[in-house]
mmCIF file of C-alpha atoms in Angstrom:
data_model
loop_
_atom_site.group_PDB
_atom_site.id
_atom_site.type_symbol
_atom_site.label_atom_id
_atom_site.label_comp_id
_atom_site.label_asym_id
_atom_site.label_seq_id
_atom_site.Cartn_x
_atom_site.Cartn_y
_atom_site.Cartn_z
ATOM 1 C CA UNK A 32 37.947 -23.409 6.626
ATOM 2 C CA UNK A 33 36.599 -26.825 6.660
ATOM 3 C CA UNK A 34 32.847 -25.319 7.164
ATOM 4 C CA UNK A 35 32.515 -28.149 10.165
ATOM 5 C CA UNK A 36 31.102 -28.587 13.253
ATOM 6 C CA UNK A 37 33.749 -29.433 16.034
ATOM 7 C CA UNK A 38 32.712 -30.688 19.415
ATOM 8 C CA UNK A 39 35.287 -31.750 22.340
ATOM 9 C CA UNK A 40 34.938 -34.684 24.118
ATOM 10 C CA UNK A 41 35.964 -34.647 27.716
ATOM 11 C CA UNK A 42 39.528 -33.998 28.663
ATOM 12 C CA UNK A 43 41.998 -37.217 29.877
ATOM 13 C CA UNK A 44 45.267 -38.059 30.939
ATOM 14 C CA UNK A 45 46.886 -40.359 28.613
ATOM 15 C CA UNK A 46 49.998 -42.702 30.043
ATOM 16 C CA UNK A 47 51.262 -43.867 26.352
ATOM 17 C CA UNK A 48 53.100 -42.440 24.010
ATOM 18 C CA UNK A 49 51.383 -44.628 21.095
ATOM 19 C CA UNK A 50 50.306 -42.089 18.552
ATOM 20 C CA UNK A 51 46.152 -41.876 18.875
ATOM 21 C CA UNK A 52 45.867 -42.124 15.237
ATOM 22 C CA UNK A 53 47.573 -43.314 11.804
ATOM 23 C CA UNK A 54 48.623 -39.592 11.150
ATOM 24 C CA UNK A 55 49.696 -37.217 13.824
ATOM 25 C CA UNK A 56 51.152 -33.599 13.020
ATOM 26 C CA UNK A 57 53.468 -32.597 15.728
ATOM 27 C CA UNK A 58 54.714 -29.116 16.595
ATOM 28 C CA UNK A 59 57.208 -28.358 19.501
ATOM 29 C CA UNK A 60 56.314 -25.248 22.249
ATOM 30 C CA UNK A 61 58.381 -23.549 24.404
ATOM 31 C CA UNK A 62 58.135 -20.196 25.817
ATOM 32 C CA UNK A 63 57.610 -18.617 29.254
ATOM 33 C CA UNK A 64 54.998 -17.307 32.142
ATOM 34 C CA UNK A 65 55.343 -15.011 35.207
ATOM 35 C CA UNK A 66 54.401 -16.791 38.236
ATOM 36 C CA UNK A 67 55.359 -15.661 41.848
ATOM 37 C CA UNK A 68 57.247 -13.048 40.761
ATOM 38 C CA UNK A 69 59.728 -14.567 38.152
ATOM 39 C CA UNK A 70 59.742 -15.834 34.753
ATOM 40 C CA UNK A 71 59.451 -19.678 34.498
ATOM 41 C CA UNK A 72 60.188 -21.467 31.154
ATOM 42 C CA UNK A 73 58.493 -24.840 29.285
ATOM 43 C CA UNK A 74 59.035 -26.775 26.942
ATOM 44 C CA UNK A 75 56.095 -29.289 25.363
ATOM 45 C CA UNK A 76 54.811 -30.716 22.418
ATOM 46 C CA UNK A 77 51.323 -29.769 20.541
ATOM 47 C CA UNK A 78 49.952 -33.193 18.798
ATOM 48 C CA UNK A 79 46.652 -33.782 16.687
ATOM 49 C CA UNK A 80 46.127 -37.522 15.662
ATOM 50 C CA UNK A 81 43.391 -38.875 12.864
ATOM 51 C CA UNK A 82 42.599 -42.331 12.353
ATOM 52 C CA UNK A 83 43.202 -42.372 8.489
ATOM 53 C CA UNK A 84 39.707 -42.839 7.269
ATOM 54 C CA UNK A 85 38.744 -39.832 9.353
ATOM 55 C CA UNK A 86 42.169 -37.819 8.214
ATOM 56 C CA UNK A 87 41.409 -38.952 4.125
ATOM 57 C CA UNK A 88 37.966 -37.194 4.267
ATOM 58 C CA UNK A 89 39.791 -33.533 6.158
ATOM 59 C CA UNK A 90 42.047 -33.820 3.724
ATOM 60 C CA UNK A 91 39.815 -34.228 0.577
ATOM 61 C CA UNK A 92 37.516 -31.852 1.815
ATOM 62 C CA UNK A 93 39.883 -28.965 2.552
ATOM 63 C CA UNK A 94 42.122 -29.635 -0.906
ATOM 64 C CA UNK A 95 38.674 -30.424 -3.033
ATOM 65 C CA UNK A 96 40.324 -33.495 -4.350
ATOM 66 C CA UNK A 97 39.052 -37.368 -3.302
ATOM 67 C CA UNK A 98 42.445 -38.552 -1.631
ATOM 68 C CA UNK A 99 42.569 -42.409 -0.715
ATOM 69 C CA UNK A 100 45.924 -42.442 0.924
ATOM 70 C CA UNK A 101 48.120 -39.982 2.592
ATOM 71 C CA UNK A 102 50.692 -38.984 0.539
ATOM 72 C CA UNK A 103 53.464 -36.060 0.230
ATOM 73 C CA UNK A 104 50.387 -33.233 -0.627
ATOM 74 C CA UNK A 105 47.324 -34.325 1.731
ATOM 75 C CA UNK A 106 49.841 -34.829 4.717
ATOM 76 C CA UNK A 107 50.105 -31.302 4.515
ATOM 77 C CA UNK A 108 46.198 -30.454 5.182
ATOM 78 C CA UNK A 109 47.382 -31.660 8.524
ATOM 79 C CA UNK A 110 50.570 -29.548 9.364
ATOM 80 C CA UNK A 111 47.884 -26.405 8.500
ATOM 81 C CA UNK A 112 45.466 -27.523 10.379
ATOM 82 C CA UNK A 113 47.996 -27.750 13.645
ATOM 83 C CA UNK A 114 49.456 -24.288 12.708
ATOM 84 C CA UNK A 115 45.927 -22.833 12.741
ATOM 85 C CA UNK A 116 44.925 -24.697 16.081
ATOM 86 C CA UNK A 117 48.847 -23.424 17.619
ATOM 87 C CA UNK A 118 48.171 -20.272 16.263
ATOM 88 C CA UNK A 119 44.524 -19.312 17.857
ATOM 89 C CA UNK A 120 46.072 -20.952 21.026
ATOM 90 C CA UNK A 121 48.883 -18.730 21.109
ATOM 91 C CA UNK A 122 46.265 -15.300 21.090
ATOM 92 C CA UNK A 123 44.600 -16.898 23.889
ATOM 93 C CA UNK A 124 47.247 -17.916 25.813
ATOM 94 C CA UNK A 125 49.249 -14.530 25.541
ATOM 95 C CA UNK A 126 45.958 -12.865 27.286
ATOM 96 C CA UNK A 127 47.048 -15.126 29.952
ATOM 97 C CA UNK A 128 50.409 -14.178 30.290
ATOM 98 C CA UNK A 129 52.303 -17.316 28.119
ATOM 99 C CA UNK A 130 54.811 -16.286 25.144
ATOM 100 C CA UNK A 131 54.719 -19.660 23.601
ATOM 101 C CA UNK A 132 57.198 -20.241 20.760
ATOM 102 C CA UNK A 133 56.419 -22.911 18.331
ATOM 103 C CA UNK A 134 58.104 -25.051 15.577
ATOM 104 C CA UNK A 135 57.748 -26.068 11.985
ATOM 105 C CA UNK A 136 54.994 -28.710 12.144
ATOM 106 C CA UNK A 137 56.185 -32.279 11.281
ATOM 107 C CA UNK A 138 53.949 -35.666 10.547
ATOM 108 C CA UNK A 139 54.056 -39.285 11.661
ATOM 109 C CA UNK A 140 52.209 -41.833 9.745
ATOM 110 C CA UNK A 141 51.510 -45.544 10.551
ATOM 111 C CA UNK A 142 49.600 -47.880 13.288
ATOM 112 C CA UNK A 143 51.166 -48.095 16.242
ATOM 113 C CA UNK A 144 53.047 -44.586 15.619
ATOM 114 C CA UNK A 145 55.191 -43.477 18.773
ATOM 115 C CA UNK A 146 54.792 -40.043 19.597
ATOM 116 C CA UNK A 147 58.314 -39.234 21.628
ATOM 117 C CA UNK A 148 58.195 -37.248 24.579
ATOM 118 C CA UNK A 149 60.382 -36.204 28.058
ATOM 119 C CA UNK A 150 60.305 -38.716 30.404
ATOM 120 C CA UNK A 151 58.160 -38.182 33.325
ATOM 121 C CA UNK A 152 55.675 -35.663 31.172
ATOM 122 C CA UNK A 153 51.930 -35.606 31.900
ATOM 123 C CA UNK A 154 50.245 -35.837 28.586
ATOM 124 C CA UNK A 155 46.613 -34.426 28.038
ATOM 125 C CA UNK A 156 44.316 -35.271 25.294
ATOM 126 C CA UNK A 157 41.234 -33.692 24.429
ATOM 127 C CA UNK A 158 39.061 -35.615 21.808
ATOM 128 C CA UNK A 159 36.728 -34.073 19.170
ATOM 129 C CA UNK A 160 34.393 -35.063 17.164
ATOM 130 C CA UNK A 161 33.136 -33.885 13.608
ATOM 131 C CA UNK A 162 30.542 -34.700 10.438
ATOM 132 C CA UNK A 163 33.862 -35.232 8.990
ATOM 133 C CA UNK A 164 35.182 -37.635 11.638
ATOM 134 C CA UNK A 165 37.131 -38.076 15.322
ATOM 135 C CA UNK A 166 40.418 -36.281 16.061
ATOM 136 C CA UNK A 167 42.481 -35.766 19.198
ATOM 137 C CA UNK A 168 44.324 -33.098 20.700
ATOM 138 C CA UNK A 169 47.328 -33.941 22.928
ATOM 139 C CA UNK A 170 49.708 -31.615 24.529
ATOM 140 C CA UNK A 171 52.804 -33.052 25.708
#
C-alpha cells in the first residue's frame, strides 16, 4: 500500500508499559488453540507505536496529503495499518491452529503514552525499520 521496504529488527522483551512512540494504535485479541488435547483460551493486546515524525510521513504518504500533526483523519492511516498487520496475522496464525478474535482498533497519542496491560504479561516488541521511518510491533 505504502510501496515501502519493511525490515524487522531483532525481537525483545520489553518490561514497561510506556507507549514506544507518540502514536500507538491498539487492537485487543482473544481467541483459542488446541494444545494437549483441549482448547486453551488468550487474551492479549496487538500494539504498533511511531515516533511522530516517522508516523507524519506514513500518514502523508498513504493519504497523498503533507500532514504536520496528527489529527482526527491521519490518526486513522494508523488504525488501517494495524487492521492490515492483525489481519495477515490472523491467516497465518489460523494455519497454526489459533482462532484469534480481534477488536475495533483504537489510538493513543502523546510522549510518555501508557499502553495498559494485565499485570504479570510478558510483552514482545519487534522493531522495523523503513525509507519512511522506525515503527514497533508489540504484542501484549
Amino acid at each position: 500500500m505504502l510501496e515501502t521496504e519493511v525490515s524487522p529488527g531483532k525481537p525483545q522483551l520489553k518490561t514497561s508499559s510506556k507507549g514506544s512512540g507518540d502514536y500507538s494504535a491498539i487492537m485487543g485479541l482473544n481467541g483459542s488453540y488446541e494444545a494437549d488435547g483441549e482448547t486453551k483460551k488468550f487474551i492479549g493486546s496487538f500494539v504498533m507505536s511511531w515516533k511522530k515524525a516517522d508516523y507524519l510521513k506514513v500518514a502523508s504518504k498513504m493519504l497523498m496529503d503533507e500532514y504536520t500533526e496528527i489529527d482526527e483523519t491521519s490518526q486513522t492511516v494508523g488504525l488501517e495499518i494495524s487492521n492490515i498487520a492483525v489481519g495477515q496475522s490472523k491467516n497465518l496464525l489460523a494455519d497454526m491452529g489459533y482462532n484469534v478474535e480481534n477488536s475495533t482498533p483504537n489510538c493513543i497519542q502523546g510522549a510518555d503514552h501508557q499502553v495498559a496491560s494485565q499485570e504479570g504479561v510478558t510483552i514482545i516488541q519487534v522493531p522495523f525499520t523503513s525509507e519512511l521511518g522506525d515503527f514497533m510491533f508489540e504484542i501484549y
